[in-house]
Amino acid sequence: MDIELRGVAAAQGWPAPGCRCASCGRLRAAGVRHEPFAAAIDGVALEDLPRTEVPGGYEVLAPGGGRALVAAGPGARPEPSAGVEYGAVLLDMAGSPDHLGYLRHTGAVTPLTQVVAVHVDHRLPSPSELERRTDFWKRSEQGPFRTLLLGGSRSGKSAEAELRLAACSDVLYIATGPLRDDDPEWAERVAAHRLRRPAWWRTTETTELAGALASASGPVLVDGVGTWLAAAMSETDAWEEPSRVLPLVDGLVAAWRGTAARVVAVSDEVGLSLVPTTVSGRAFRDVLGQVNQRLAAESEEAALVVAGRVMELR
């Protein structure tokens, strides 16, 4: 199935007329404009192909007999027909990358399906950001492949981790911090994370992180290493004698090195904050810094997230 894109943007184009947002401003300054979405399949314009409406979009039948699923517009999540494996899907990847994960989960999208981002607009900071994300979404779901994401509190590191695995068909989410009934604010954070995650992701709450990594094979998200370390230090009574937790740290690093999974782990960057005023605080900071270094050394990718922006660490 040969797809010719004649425009990829939302209905107003990108940049949108009169829009003063930073995304549109960048494109205007660079003299770049993306025209509204239009395409041809096997040389025939999309609007001239046989079409079947589905919730959130439509299917078209290509001249060669294959079928393509097309999102109706920004925010649309087209439902697949039962039992159909599509030759191509043209989706709103800017706003709903997890819908690709859903289509993979249902079997409508296979490794042979062409995936095309359409209806792009200023929901994205730039075209290069779409390219960056697309690299993750088209990556094999199989490992081993390790990514460590570092960042401070509310930096956006968890959202970035979820974004990197959004298009996967099945993800195991390992939450290393148990829900605390006596802490409403913490419970609210946990609930917000759950709402952000696709419904078909599996979740396990455990501090046995090394064992989980050793048994995993597909996509895994770990959130996060800092809460695991806090539990490990409590388990080994290491707050005043940090060396007691090192055997558990060694076990985690060995499991990270040996995992067969495609794993993305979130950890706190502790080197940019004030020096803790307590012995236990300094112990936690120092050990977590060592853990981050050791995991990063065994990772194919590492990145720092600051104010929602991502800096790849080479």
PDB file of C-alpha atoms in Angstrom:
ATOM      1  CA  MET A   1       0.000   0.000   0.000  1.00  0.00           C
ATOM      2  CA  ASP A   2       1.607   3.232  -1.222  1.00  0.00           C
ATOM      3  CA  ILE A   3       0.573   6.281   0.816  1.00  0.00           C
ATOM      4  CA  GLU A   4       1.254   9.763  -0.534  1.00  0.00           C
ATOM      5  CA  LEU A   5       0.774  12.532   2.004  1.00  0.00           C
ATOM      6  CA  ARG A   6      -0.227  15.853   0.467  1.00  0.00           C
ATOM      7  CA  GLY A   7      -0.756  17.495   3.849  1.00  0.00           C
ATOM      8  CA  VAL A   8      -0.511  16.271   7.435  1.00  0.00           C
ATOM      9  CA  ALA A   9      -1.891  19.114   9.569  1.00  0.00           C
ATOM     10  CA  ALA A  10      -5.230  19.748  11.250  1.00  0.00           C
ATOM     11  CA  ALA A  11      -7.962  21.605   9.363  1.00  0.00           C
ATOM     12  CA  GLN A  12      -6.461  25.094   9.823  1.00  0.00           C
ATOM     13  CA  GLY A  13      -2.951  23.993   8.974  1.00  0.00           C
ATOM     14  CA  TRP A  14       0.116  24.398  11.143  1.00  0.00           C
ATOM     15  CA  PRO A  15       0.819  27.159  12.101  1.00  0.00           C
ATOM     16  CA  ALA A  16      -2.834  28.041  12.583  1.00  0.00           C
ATOM     17  CA  PRO A  17      -3.902  31.465  11.250  1.00  0.00           C
ATOM     18  CA  GLY A  18      -3.746  34.133  13.955  1.00  0.00           C
ATOM     19  CA  CYS A  19      -2.491  31.724  16.637  1.00  0.00           C
ATOM     20  CA  ARG A  20       0.134  33.244  18.953  1.00  0.00           C
ATOM     21  CA  CYS A  21       1.277  30.050  20.668  1.00  0.00           C
ATOM     22  CA  ALA A  22       4.980  29.180  20.793  1.00  0.00           C
ATOM     23  CA  SER A  23       4.550  26.181  18.487  1.00  0.00           C
ATOM     24  CA  CYS A  24       2.963  28.226  15.702  1.00  0.00           C
ATOM     25  CA  GLY A  25       5.430  31.045  16.333  1.00  0.00           C
ATOM     26  CA  ARG A  26       8.410  28.756  15.817  1.00  0.00           C
ATOM     27  CA  LEU A  27       7.126  27.555  12.458  1.00  0.00           C
ATOM     28  CA  ARG A  28       6.335  31.084  11.264  1.00  0.00           C
ATOM     29  CA  ALA A  29       9.814  32.252  12.242  1.00  0.00           C
ATOM     30  CA  ALA A  30      11.316  29.367  10.266  1.00  0.00           C
ATOM     31  CA  GLY A  31       9.056  30.047   7.277  1.00  0.00           C
ATOM     32  CA  VAL A  32       7.495  26.594   7.517  1.00  0.00           C
ATOM     33  CA  ARG A  33       3.839  25.690   6.987  1.00  0.00           C
ATOM     34  CA  HIS A  34       2.141  22.278   7.015  1.00  0.00           C
ATOM     35  CA  GLU A  35      -1.031  22.063   4.928  1.00  0.00           C
ATOM     36  CA  PRO A  36      -4.263  20.411   6.137  1.00  0.00           C
ATOM     37  CA  PHE A  37      -4.404  16.637   5.918  1.00  0.00           C
ATOM     38  CA  ALA A  38      -4.853  15.167   2.463  1.00  0.00           C
ATOM     39  CA  ALA A  39      -3.555  11.881   1.109  1.00  0.00           C
ATOM     40  CA  ALA A  40      -3.664   9.403  -1.727  1.00  0.00           C
ATOM     41  CA  ILE A  41      -3.377   5.631  -1.528  1.00  0.00           C
ATOM     42  CA  ASP A  42      -1.954   3.789  -4.527  1.00  0.00           C
ATOM     43  CA  GLY A  43      -2.378   6.982  -6.528  1.00  0.00           C
ATOM     44  CA  VAL A  44      -6.059   7.523  -5.684  1.00  0.00           C
ATOM     45  CA  ALA A  45      -7.126  10.443  -3.482  1.00  0.00           C
ATOM     46  CA  LEU A  46      -8.475   9.376  -0.113  1.00  0.00           C
ATOM     47  CA  GLU A  47     -11.880  10.968  -0.745  1.00  0.00           C
ATOM     48  CA  ASP A  48     -12.296   8.945  -3.967  1.00  0.00           C
ATOM     49  CA  LEU A  49     -11.764   5.547  -2.344  1.00  0.00           C
ATOM     50  CA  PRO A  50     -14.638   3.316  -1.138  1.00  0.00           C
ATOM     51  CA  ARG A  51     -15.322   4.376   2.450  1.00  0.00           C
ATOM     52  CA  THR A  52     -17.004   2.848   5.498  1.00  0.00           C
ATOM     53  CA  GLU A  53     -17.728   5.071   8.478  1.00  0.00           C
ATOM     54  CA  VAL A  54     -16.646   3.816  11.909  1.00  0.00           C
ATOM     55  CA  PRO A  55     -16.847   5.553  15.294  1.00  0.00           C
ATOM     56  CA  GLY A  56     -14.084   8.174  15.348  1.00  0.00           C
ATOM     57  CA  GLY A  57     -13.211   7.945  11.659  1.00  0.00           C
ATOM     58  CA  TYR A  58     -13.526   5.743   8.622  1.00  0.00           C
ATOM     59  CA  GLU A  59     -12.043   2.851   6.688  1.00  0.00           C
ATOM     60  CA  VAL A  60     -11.038   3.042   3.049  1.00  0.00           C
ATOM     61  CA  LEU A  61     -10.454   0.199   0.637  1.00  0.00           C
ATOM     62  CA  ALA A  62      -7.239   0.590  -1.338  1.00  0.00           C
ATOM     63  CA  PRO A  63      -7.115  -0.224  -5.064  1.00  0.00           C
ATOM     64  CA  GLY A  64      -4.949  -3.230  -4.232  1.00  0.00           C
ATOM     65  CA  GLY A  65      -7.518  -4.559  -1.785  1.00  0.00           C
ATOM     66  CA  GLY A  66      -5.942  -3.594   1.520  1.00  0.00           C
ATOM     67  CA  ARG A  67      -7.768  -1.524   4.104  1.00  0.00           C
ATOM     68  CA  ALA A  68      -6.685   1.642   5.904  1.00  0.00           C
ATOM     69  CA  LEU A  69      -8.147   3.111   9.080  1.00  0.00           C
ATOM     70  CA  VAL A  70      -8.266   6.914   9.234  1.00  0.00           C
ATOM     71  CA  ALA A  71      -8.922   9.233  12.175  1.00  0.00           C
ATOM     72  CA  ALA A  72     -11.635  11.800  11.483  1.00  0.00           C
ATOM     73  CA  GLY A  73      -9.705  14.693  13.033  1.00  0.00           C
ATOM     74  CA  PRO A  74      -7.727  15.866  16.048  1.00  0.00           C
ATOM     75  CA  GLY A  75      -8.728  13.898  19.122  1.00  0.00           C
ATOM     76  CA  ALA A  76     -10.561  11.220  17.124  1.00  0.00           C
ATOM     77  CA  ARG A  77      -9.925   7.577  18.008  1.00  0.00           C
ATOM     78  CA  PRO A  78     -11.255   5.421  15.157  1.00  0.00           C
ATOM     79  CA  GLU A  79     -12.644   2.045  16.199  1.00  0.00           C
ATOM     80  CA  PRO A  80     -11.426  -0.947  14.190  1.00  0.00           C
ATOM     81  CA  SER A  81     -13.797  -3.385  12.543  1.00  0.00           C
ATOM     82  CA  ALA A  82     -13.872  -6.819  14.165  1.00  0.00           C
ATOM     83  CA  GLY A  83     -11.251  -9.198  12.838  1.00  0.00           C
ATOM     84  CA  VAL A  84      -9.624  -6.724  10.436  1.00  0.00           C
ATOM     85  CA  GLU A  85      -5.846  -6.342  10.194  1.00  0.00           C
ATOM     86  CA  TYR A  86      -5.146  -2.994   8.544  1.00  0.00           C
ATOM     87  CA  GLY A  87      -2.506  -2.345   5.939  1.00  0.00           C
ATOM     88  CA  ALA A  88      -2.194   1.236   7.198  1.00  0.00           C
ATOM     89  CA  VAL A  89      -3.537   3.447   9.966  1.00  0.00           C
ATOM     90  CA  LEU A  90      -3.557   7.243   9.749  1.00  0.00           C
ATOM     91  CA  LEU A  91      -3.960   8.462  13.309  1.00  0.00           C
ATOM     92  CA  ASP A  92      -3.851  11.518  15.542  1.00  0.00           C
ATOM     93  CA  MET A  93      -0.520  10.625  17.084  1.00  0.00           C
ATOM     94  CA  ALA A  94      -0.098  14.143  18.457  1.00  0.00           C
ATOM     95  CA  GLY A  95      -3.055  13.823  20.790  1.00  0.00           C
ATOM     96  CA  SER A  96      -3.781  10.103  21.144  1.00  0.00           C
ATOM     97  CA  PRO A  97      -0.654   7.958  20.736  1.00  0.00           C
ATOM     98  CA  ASP A  98      -2.143   5.438  23.159  1.00  0.00           C
ATOM     99  CA  HIS A  99      -4.814   4.676  20.542  1.00  0.00           C
ATOM    100  CA  LEU A 100      -2.075   3.027  18.492  1.00  0.00           C
ATOM    101  CA  GLY A 101      -1.365   0.872  21.545  1.00  0.00           C
ATOM    102  CA  TYR A 102      -5.059  -0.004  21.716  1.00  0.00           C
ATOM    103  CA  LEU A 103      -5.134  -0.984  18.044  1.00  0.00           C
ATOM    104  CA  ARG A 104      -2.054  -3.146  18.556  1.00  0.00           C
ATOM    105  CA  HIS A 105      -3.656  -4.635  21.658  1.00  0.00           C
ATOM    106  CA  THR A 106      -6.759  -5.650  19.671  1.00  0.00           C
ATOM    107  CA  GLY A 107      -4.699  -7.056  16.775  1.00  0.00           C
ATOM    108  CA  ALA A 108      -5.944  -4.474  14.262  1.00  0.00           C
ATOM    109  CA  VAL A 109      -2.387  -3.160  13.859  1.00  0.00           C
ATOM    110  CA  THR A 110       0.367  -5.696  13.213  1.00  0.00           C
ATOM    111  CA  PRO A 111       4.127  -5.321  12.629  1.00  0.00           C
ATOM    112  CA  LEU A 112       3.316  -5.065   8.899  1.00  0.00           C
ATOM    113  CA  THR A 113       0.891  -2.141   9.306  1.00  0.00           C
ATOM    114  CA  GLN A 114       2.064   1.285   8.136  1.00  0.00           C
ATOM    115  CA  VAL A 115       1.567   3.891  10.866  1.00  0.00           C
ATOM    116  CA  VAL A 116       1.153   7.505   9.733  1.00  0.00           C
ATOM    117  CA  ALA A 117       0.715  10.586  11.921  1.00  0.00           C
ATOM    118  CA  VAL A 118      -1.946  12.999  10.625  1.00  0.00           C
ATOM    119  CA  HIS A 119      -3.934  15.985  11.953  1.00  0.00           C
ATOM    120  CA  VAL A 120      -0.737  17.334  13.512  1.00  0.00           C
ATOM    121  CA  ASP A 121      -0.893  20.821  14.960  1.00  0.00           C
ATOM    122  CA  HIS A 122       0.236  23.080  17.789  1.00  0.00           C
ATOM    123  CA  ARG A 123      -0.500  20.455  20.432  1.00  0.00           C
ATOM    124  CA  LEU A 124       3.085  19.536  19.574  1.00  0.00           C
ATOM    125  CA  PRO A 125       5.960  21.918  20.291  1.00  0.00           C
ATOM    126  CA  SER A 126       7.543  21.265  16.890  1.00  0.00           C
ATOM    127  CA  PRO A 127       7.797  18.780  14.011  1.00  0.00           C
ATOM    128  CA  SER A 128      11.085  17.555  15.467  1.00  0.00           C
ATOM    129  CA  GLU A 129       9.276  16.623  18.677  1.00  0.00           C
ATOM    130  CA  LEU A 130       6.869  14.473  16.668  1.00  0.00           C
ATOM    131  CA  GLU A 131       9.853  12.764  15.046  1.00  0.00           C
ATOM    132  CA  ARG A 132      11.380  12.147  18.474  1.00  0.00           C
ATOM    133  CA  ARG A 133       8.199  10.564  19.782  1.00  0.00           C
ATOM    134  CA  THR A 134       7.597   8.554  16.623  1.00  0.00           C
ATOM    135  CA  ASP A 135      10.962   6.859  17.094  1.00  0.00           C
ATOM    136  CA  PHE A 136       9.705   5.466  20.425  1.00  0.00           C
ATOM    137  CA  TRP A 137       6.288   4.483  19.088  1.00  0.00           C
ATOM    138  CA  LYS A 138       7.717   2.503  16.163  1.00  0.00           C
ATOM    139  CA  ARG A 139      10.352   0.743  18.273  1.00  0.00           C
ATOM    140  CA  SER A 140      10.066  -2.992  18.890  1.00  0.00           C
ATOM    141  CA  GLU A 141       8.177  -3.916  22.028  1.00  0.00           C
ATOM    142  CA  GLN A 142      10.700  -6.620  22.783  1.00  0.00           C
ATOM    143  CA  GLY A 143      13.857  -6.142  24.816  1.00  0.00           C
ATOM    144  CA  PRO A 144      16.353  -6.072  26.152  1.00  0.00           C
ATOM    145  CA  PHE A 145      16.350  -2.275  26.014  1.00  0.00           C
ATOM    146  CA  ARG A 146      16.719  -0.081  29.095  1.00  0.00           C
ATOM    147  CA  THR A 147      15.841   3.590  29.507  1.00  0.00           C
ATOM    148  CA  LEU A 148      16.455   5.615  32.683  1.00  0.00           C
ATOM    149  CA  LEU A 149      14.551   8.896  33.024  1.00  0.00           C
ATOM    150  CA  LEU A 150      15.767  11.340  35.677  1.00  0.00           C
ATOM    151  CA  GLY A 151      14.104  14.495  36.927  1.00  0.00           C
ATOM    152  CA  GLY A 152      13.106  16.503  39.937  1.00  0.00           C
ATOM    153  CA  SER A 153       9.714  16.682  41.582  1.00  0.00           C
ATOM    154  CA  ARG A 154       6.922  17.558  39.131  1.00  0.00           C
ATOM    155  CA  SER A 155       9.422  17.704  36.281  1.00  0.00           C
ATOM    156  CA  GLY A 156       7.277  15.596  33.931  1.00  0.00           C
ATOM    157  CA  LYS A 157       9.469  12.498  34.103  1.00  0.00           C
ATOM    158  CA  SER A 158       6.582  10.088  34.748  1.00  0.00           C
ATOM    159  CA  ALA A 159       4.560  11.561  31.872  1.00  0.00           C
ATOM    160  CA  GLU A 160       7.595  11.188  29.586  1.00  0.00           C
ATOM    161  CA  ALA A 161       7.979   7.552  30.636  1.00  0.00           C
ATOM    162  CA  GLU A 162       4.324   6.851  29.870  1.00  0.00           C
ATOM    163  CA  LEU A 163       4.626   8.670  26.546  1.00  0.00           C
ATOM    164  CA  ARG A 164       7.551   6.501  25.453  1.00  0.00           C
ATOM    165  CA  LEU A 165       5.513   3.324  25.938  1.00  0.00           C
ATOM    166  CA  ALA A 166       2.102   4.729  24.959  1.00  0.00           C
ATOM    167  CA  ALA A 167       1.941   2.906  21.617  1.00  0.00           C
ATOM    168  CA  CYS A 168       2.780  -0.520  23.049  1.00  0.00           C
ATOM    169  CA  SER A 169       0.143  -3.234  22.966  1.00  0.00           C
ATOM    170  CA  ASP A 170       0.747  -4.425  26.521  1.00  0.00           C
ATOM    171  CA  VAL A 171       2.700  -2.731  29.320  1.00  0.00           C
ATOM    172  CA  LEU A 172       3.449  -3.911  32.835  1.00  0.00           C
ATOM    173  CA  TYR A 173       3.419  -0.880  35.155  1.00  0.00           C
ATOM    174  CA  ILE A 174       5.453  -1.544  38.297  1.00  0.00           C
ATOM    175  CA  ALA A 175       4.512   0.855  41.077  1.00  0.00           C
ATOM    176  CA  THR A 176       7.152   0.681  43.806  1.00  0.00           C
ATOM    177  CA  GLY A 177       5.289   2.992  46.189  1.00  0.00           C
ATOM    178  CA  PRO A 178       2.237   1.434  47.879  1.00  0.00           C
ATOM    179  CA  LEU A 179      -0.950   3.454  48.362  1.00  0.00           C
ATOM    180  CA  ARG A 180      -0.989   5.019  51.815  1.00  0.00           C
ATOM    181  CA  ASP A 181      -4.474   5.389  53.268  1.00  0.00           C
ATOM    182  CA  ASP A 182      -3.253   7.976  55.784  1.00  0.00           C
ATOM    183  CA  ASP A 183      -1.911  10.361  53.101  1.00  0.00           C
ATOM    184  CA  PRO A 184      -4.678  11.885  50.918  1.00  0.00           C
ATOM    185  CA  GLU A 185      -2.217  13.949  48.875  1.00  0.00           C
ATOM    186  CA  TRP A 186      -0.191  10.853  47.964  1.00  0.00           C
ATOM    187  CA  ALA A 187      -3.386   8.961  47.119  1.00  0.00           C
ATOM    188  CA  GLU A 188      -4.384  11.827  44.811  1.00  0.00           C
ATOM    189  CA  ARG A 189      -1.060  11.588  42.972  1.00  0.00           C
ATOM    190  CA  VAL A 190      -1.438   7.838  42.528  1.00  0.00           C
ATOM    191  CA  ALA A 191      -4.993   8.285  41.216  1.00  0.00           C
ATOM    192  CA  ALA A 192      -3.834  10.907  38.699  1.00  0.00           C
ATOM    193  CA  HIS A 193      -1.179   8.514  37.386  1.00  0.00           C
ATOM    194  CA  ARG A 194      -3.745   5.735  37.012  1.00  0.00           C
ATOM    195  CA  LEU A 195      -6.099   7.949  35.021  1.00  0.00           C
ATOM    196  CA  ARG A 196      -3.259   8.844  32.652  1.00  0.00           C
ATOM    197  CA  ARG A 197      -2.434   5.227  31.887  1.00  0.00           C
ATOM    198  CA  PRO A 198      -4.253   3.204  29.197  1.00  0.00           C
ATOM    199  CA  ALA A 199      -6.902   0.875  30.605  1.00  0.00           C
ATOM    200  CA  TRP A 200      -5.299  -2.251  29.128  1.00  0.00           C
ATOM    201  CA  TRP A 201      -1.978  -1.761  30.925  1.00  0.00           C
ATOM    202  CA  ARG A 202      -1.322  -4.187  33.760  1.00  0.00           C
ATOM    203  CA  THR A 203      -0.285  -2.816  37.156  1.00  0.00           C
ATOM    204  CA  THR A 204       1.583  -4.439  40.000  1.00  0.00           C
ATOM    205  CA  GLU A 205       2.559  -2.808  43.280  1.00  0.00           C
ATOM    206  CA  THR A 206       5.751  -4.329  44.614  1.00  0.00           C
ATOM    207  CA  THR A 207       9.104  -3.493  46.147  1.00  0.00           C
ATOM    208  CA  GLU A 208      10.551  -6.765  44.783  1.00  0.00           C
ATOM    209  CA  LEU A 209      11.839  -4.884  41.772  1.00  0.00           C
ATOM    210  CA  ALA A 210      14.788  -7.141  40.959  1.00  0.00           C
ATOM    211  CA  GLY A 211      12.531 -10.186  40.751  1.00  0.00           C
ATOM    212  CA  ALA A 212      10.006  -8.356  38.602  1.00  0.00           C
ATOM    213  CA  LEU A 213      12.699  -7.292  36.133  1.00  0.00           C
ATOM    214  CA  ALA A 214      14.152 -10.786  36.026  1.00  0.00           C
ATOM    215  CA  SER A 215      10.808 -12.339  35.051  1.00  0.00           C
ATOM    216  CA  ALA A 216       9.598  -9.643  32.621  1.00  0.00           C
ATOM    217  CA  SER A 217       9.987  -9.850  28.853  1.00  0.00           C
ATOM    218  CA  GLY A 218       7.794  -7.195  27.182  1.00  0.00           C
ATOM    219  CA  PRO A 219       7.405  -3.457  27.827  1.00  0.00           C
ATOM    220  CA  VAL A 220       7.774  -2.470  31.498  1.00  0.00           C
ATOM    221  CA  LEU A 221       7.469   0.918  33.202  1.00  0.00           C
ATOM    222  CA  VAL A 222       9.012   1.309  36.669  1.00  0.00           C
ATOM    223  CA  ASP A 223       7.876   4.277  38.757  1.00  0.00           C
ATOM    224  CA  GLY A 224      10.062   4.721  40.496  1.00  0.00           C
ATOM    225  CA  VAL A 225      13.545   3.880  41.690  1.00  0.00           C
ATOM    226  CA  GLY A 226      13.493   6.449  44.508  1.00  0.00           C
ATOM    227  CA  THR A 227      10.444   4.937  46.212  1.00  0.00           C
ATOM    228  CA  TRP A 228      11.972   1.473  45.817  1.00  0.00           C
ATOM    229  CA  LEU A 229      15.160   2.662  47.515  1.00  0.00           C
ATOM    230  CA  ALA A 230      13.246   4.220  50.401  1.00  0.00           C
ATOM    231  CA  ALA A 231      11.506   0.891  51.000  1.00  0.00           C
ATOM    232  CA  ALA A 232      14.782  -1.007  50.678  1.00  0.00           C
ATOM    233  CA  MET A 233      16.504   1.249  53.188  1.00  0.00           C
ATOM    234  CA  SER A 234      13.667   0.754  55.650  1.00  0.00           C
ATOM    235  CA  GLU A 235      13.764  -3.010  55.106  1.00  0.00           C
ATOM    236  CA  THR A 236      17.507  -3.162  55.830  1.00  0.00           C
ATOM    237  CA  ASP A 237      17.522  -0.480  58.548  1.00  0.00           C
ATOM    238  CA  ALA A 238      20.017   1.485  56.430  1.00  0.00           C
ATOM    239  CA  TRP A 239      18.991   5.053  57.238  1.00  0.00           C
ATOM    240  CA  GLU A 240      21.927   5.538  59.599  1.00  0.00           C
ATOM    241  CA  GLU A 241      24.171   2.858  58.076  1.00  0.00           C
ATOM    242  CA  PRO A 242      23.693   3.053  54.279  1.00  0.00           C
ATOM    243  CA  SER A 243      26.049   0.149  53.557  1.00  0.00           C
ATOM    244  CA  ARG A 244      23.338  -2.229  54.750  1.00  0.00           C
ATOM    245  CA  VAL A 245      21.240  -1.581  51.646  1.00  0.00           C
ATOM    246  CA  LEU A 246      24.052  -2.160  49.145  1.00  0.00           C
ATOM    247  CA  PRO A 247      23.348  -5.903  48.627  1.00  0.00           C
ATOM    248  CA  LEU A 248      19.805  -5.016  47.506  1.00  0.00           C
ATOM    249  CA  VAL A 249      21.216  -2.286  45.250  1.00  0.00           C
ATOM    250  CA  ASP A 250      23.642  -4.803  43.738  1.00  0.00           C
ATOM    251  CA  GLY A 251      20.735  -7.165  43.114  1.00  0.00           C
ATOM    252  CA  LEU A 252      18.711  -4.450  41.381  1.00  0.00           C
ATOM    253  CA  VAL A 253      21.613  -3.457  39.120  1.00  0.00           C
ATOM    254  CA  ALA A 254      22.230  -7.099  38.208  1.00  0.00           C
ATOM    255  CA  ALA A 255      18.550  -7.579  37.359  1.00  0.00           C
ATOM    256  CA  TRP A 256      18.545  -4.356  35.297  1.00  0.00           C
ATOM    257  CA  ARG A 257      21.611  -5.544  33.389  1.00  0.00           C
ATOM    258  CA  GLY A 258      20.141  -9.003  32.815  1.00  0.00           C
ATOM    259  CA  THR A 259      16.514  -8.182  32.043  1.00  0.00           C
ATOM    260  CA  ALA A 260      14.939  -9.303  28.775  1.00  0.00           C
ATOM    261  CA  ALA A 261      12.363  -6.496  28.932  1.00  0.00           C
ATOM    262  CA  ARG A 262      12.034  -3.189  27.170  1.00  0.00           C
ATOM    263  CA  VAL A 263      12.016  -1.241  30.419  1.00  0.00           C
ATOM    264  CA  VAL A 264      11.634   2.459  31.141  1.00  0.00           C
ATOM    265  CA  ALA A 265      12.383   3.450  34.728  1.00  0.00           C
ATOM    266  CA  VAL A 266      11.797   6.781  36.468  1.00  0.00           C
ATOM    267  CA  SER A 267      14.142   8.045  39.161  1.00  0.00           C
ATOM    268  CA  ASP A 268      14.673  11.254  41.073  1.00  0.00           C
ATOM    269  CA  GLU A 269      17.658  13.436  40.202  1.00  0.00           C
ATOM    270  CA  VAL A 270      19.003  14.347  43.637  1.00  0.00           C
ATOM    271  CA  GLY A 271      22.165  16.233  42.704  1.00  0.00           C
ATOM    272  CA  LEU A 272      20.545  19.613  42.042  1.00  0.00           C
ATOM    273  CA  SER A 273      18.732  20.111  45.338  1.00  0.00           C
ATOM    274  CA  LEU A 274      19.851  21.540  48.656  1.00  0.00           C
ATOM    275  CA  VAL A 275      21.941  19.360  50.949  1.00  0.00           C
ATOM    276  CA  PRO A 276      19.497  17.549  53.269  1.00  0.00           C
ATOM    277  CA  THR A 277      19.654  18.688  56.878  1.00  0.00           C
ATOM    278  CA  THR A 278      19.262  15.198  58.373  1.00  0.00           C
ATOM    279  CA  VAL A 279      21.575  12.192  58.437  1.00  0.00           C
ATOM    280  CA  SER A 280      18.916   9.965  56.922  1.00  0.00           C
ATOM    281  CA  GLY A 281      18.205  12.504  54.185  1.00  0.00           C
ATOM    282  CA  ARG A 282      21.863  12.720  53.231  1.00  0.00           C
ATOM    283  CA  ALA A 283      22.158   8.930  53.262  1.00  0.00           C
ATOM    284  CA  PHE A 284      19.190   8.574  50.903  1.00  0.00           C
ATOM    285  CA  ARG A 285      20.508  11.259  48.567  1.00  0.00           C
ATOM    286  CA  ASP A 286      23.967   9.713  48.382  1.00  0.00           C
ATOM    287  CA  VAL A 287      22.771   6.150  47.794  1.00  0.00           C
ATOM    288  CA  LEU A 288      20.177   7.182  45.208  1.00  0.00           C
ATOM    289  CA  GLY A 289      22.821   9.151  43.339  1.00  0.00           C
ATOM    290  CA  GLN A 290      24.970   6.020  43.215  1.00  0.00           C
ATOM    291  CA  VAL A 291      22.024   3.891  42.090  1.00  0.00           C
ATOM    292  CA  ASN A 292      21.227   6.348  39.293  1.00  0.00           C
ATOM    293  CA  GLN A 293      24.812   6.289  38.075  1.00  0.00           C
ATOM    294  CA  ARG A 294      24.971   2.517  38.080  1.00  0.00           C
ATOM    295  CA  LEU A 295      21.647   2.081  36.279  1.00  0.00           C
ATOM    296  CA  ALA A 296      22.549   4.757  33.727  1.00  0.00           C
ATOM    297  CA  ALA A 297      25.813   2.937  33.003  1.00  0.00           C
ATOM    298  CA  GLU A 298      23.791  -0.187  32.142  1.00  0.00           C
ATOM    299  CA  SER A 299      21.185   1.645  30.021  1.00  0.00           C
ATOM    300  CA  GLU A 300      20.901   2.049  26.276  1.00  0.00           C
ATOM    301  CA  GLU A 301      19.230   5.420  26.924  1.00  0.00           C
ATOM    302  CA  ALA A 302      19.203   7.948  29.741  1.00  0.00           C
ATOM    303  CA  ALA A 303      17.535  11.351  29.777  1.00  0.00           C
ATOM    304  CA  LEU A 304      16.942  14.282  32.114  1.00  0.00           C
ATOM    305  CA  VAL A 305      13.458  15.841  32.234  1.00  0.00           C
ATOM    306  CA  VAL A 306      13.240  19.496  33.277  1.00  0.00           C
ATOM    307  CA  ALA A 307       9.999  21.507  33.150  1.00  0.00           C
ATOM    308  CA  GLY A 308       8.526  18.886  30.832  1.00  0.00           C
ATOM    309  CA  ARG A 309      11.406  19.142  28.369  1.00  0.00           C
ATOM    310  CA  VAL A 310      13.737  16.267  27.702  1.00  0.00           C
ATOM    311  CA  MET A 311      17.508  16.303  27.413  1.00  0.00           C
ATOM    312  CA  GLU A 312      19.025  13.053  26.184  1.00  0.00           C
ATOM    313  CA  LEU A 313      22.171  12.109  28.127  1.00  0.00           C
ATOM    314  CA  ARG A 314      24.928  10.763  25.929  1.00  0.00           C
TER     315      ARG A 314
END
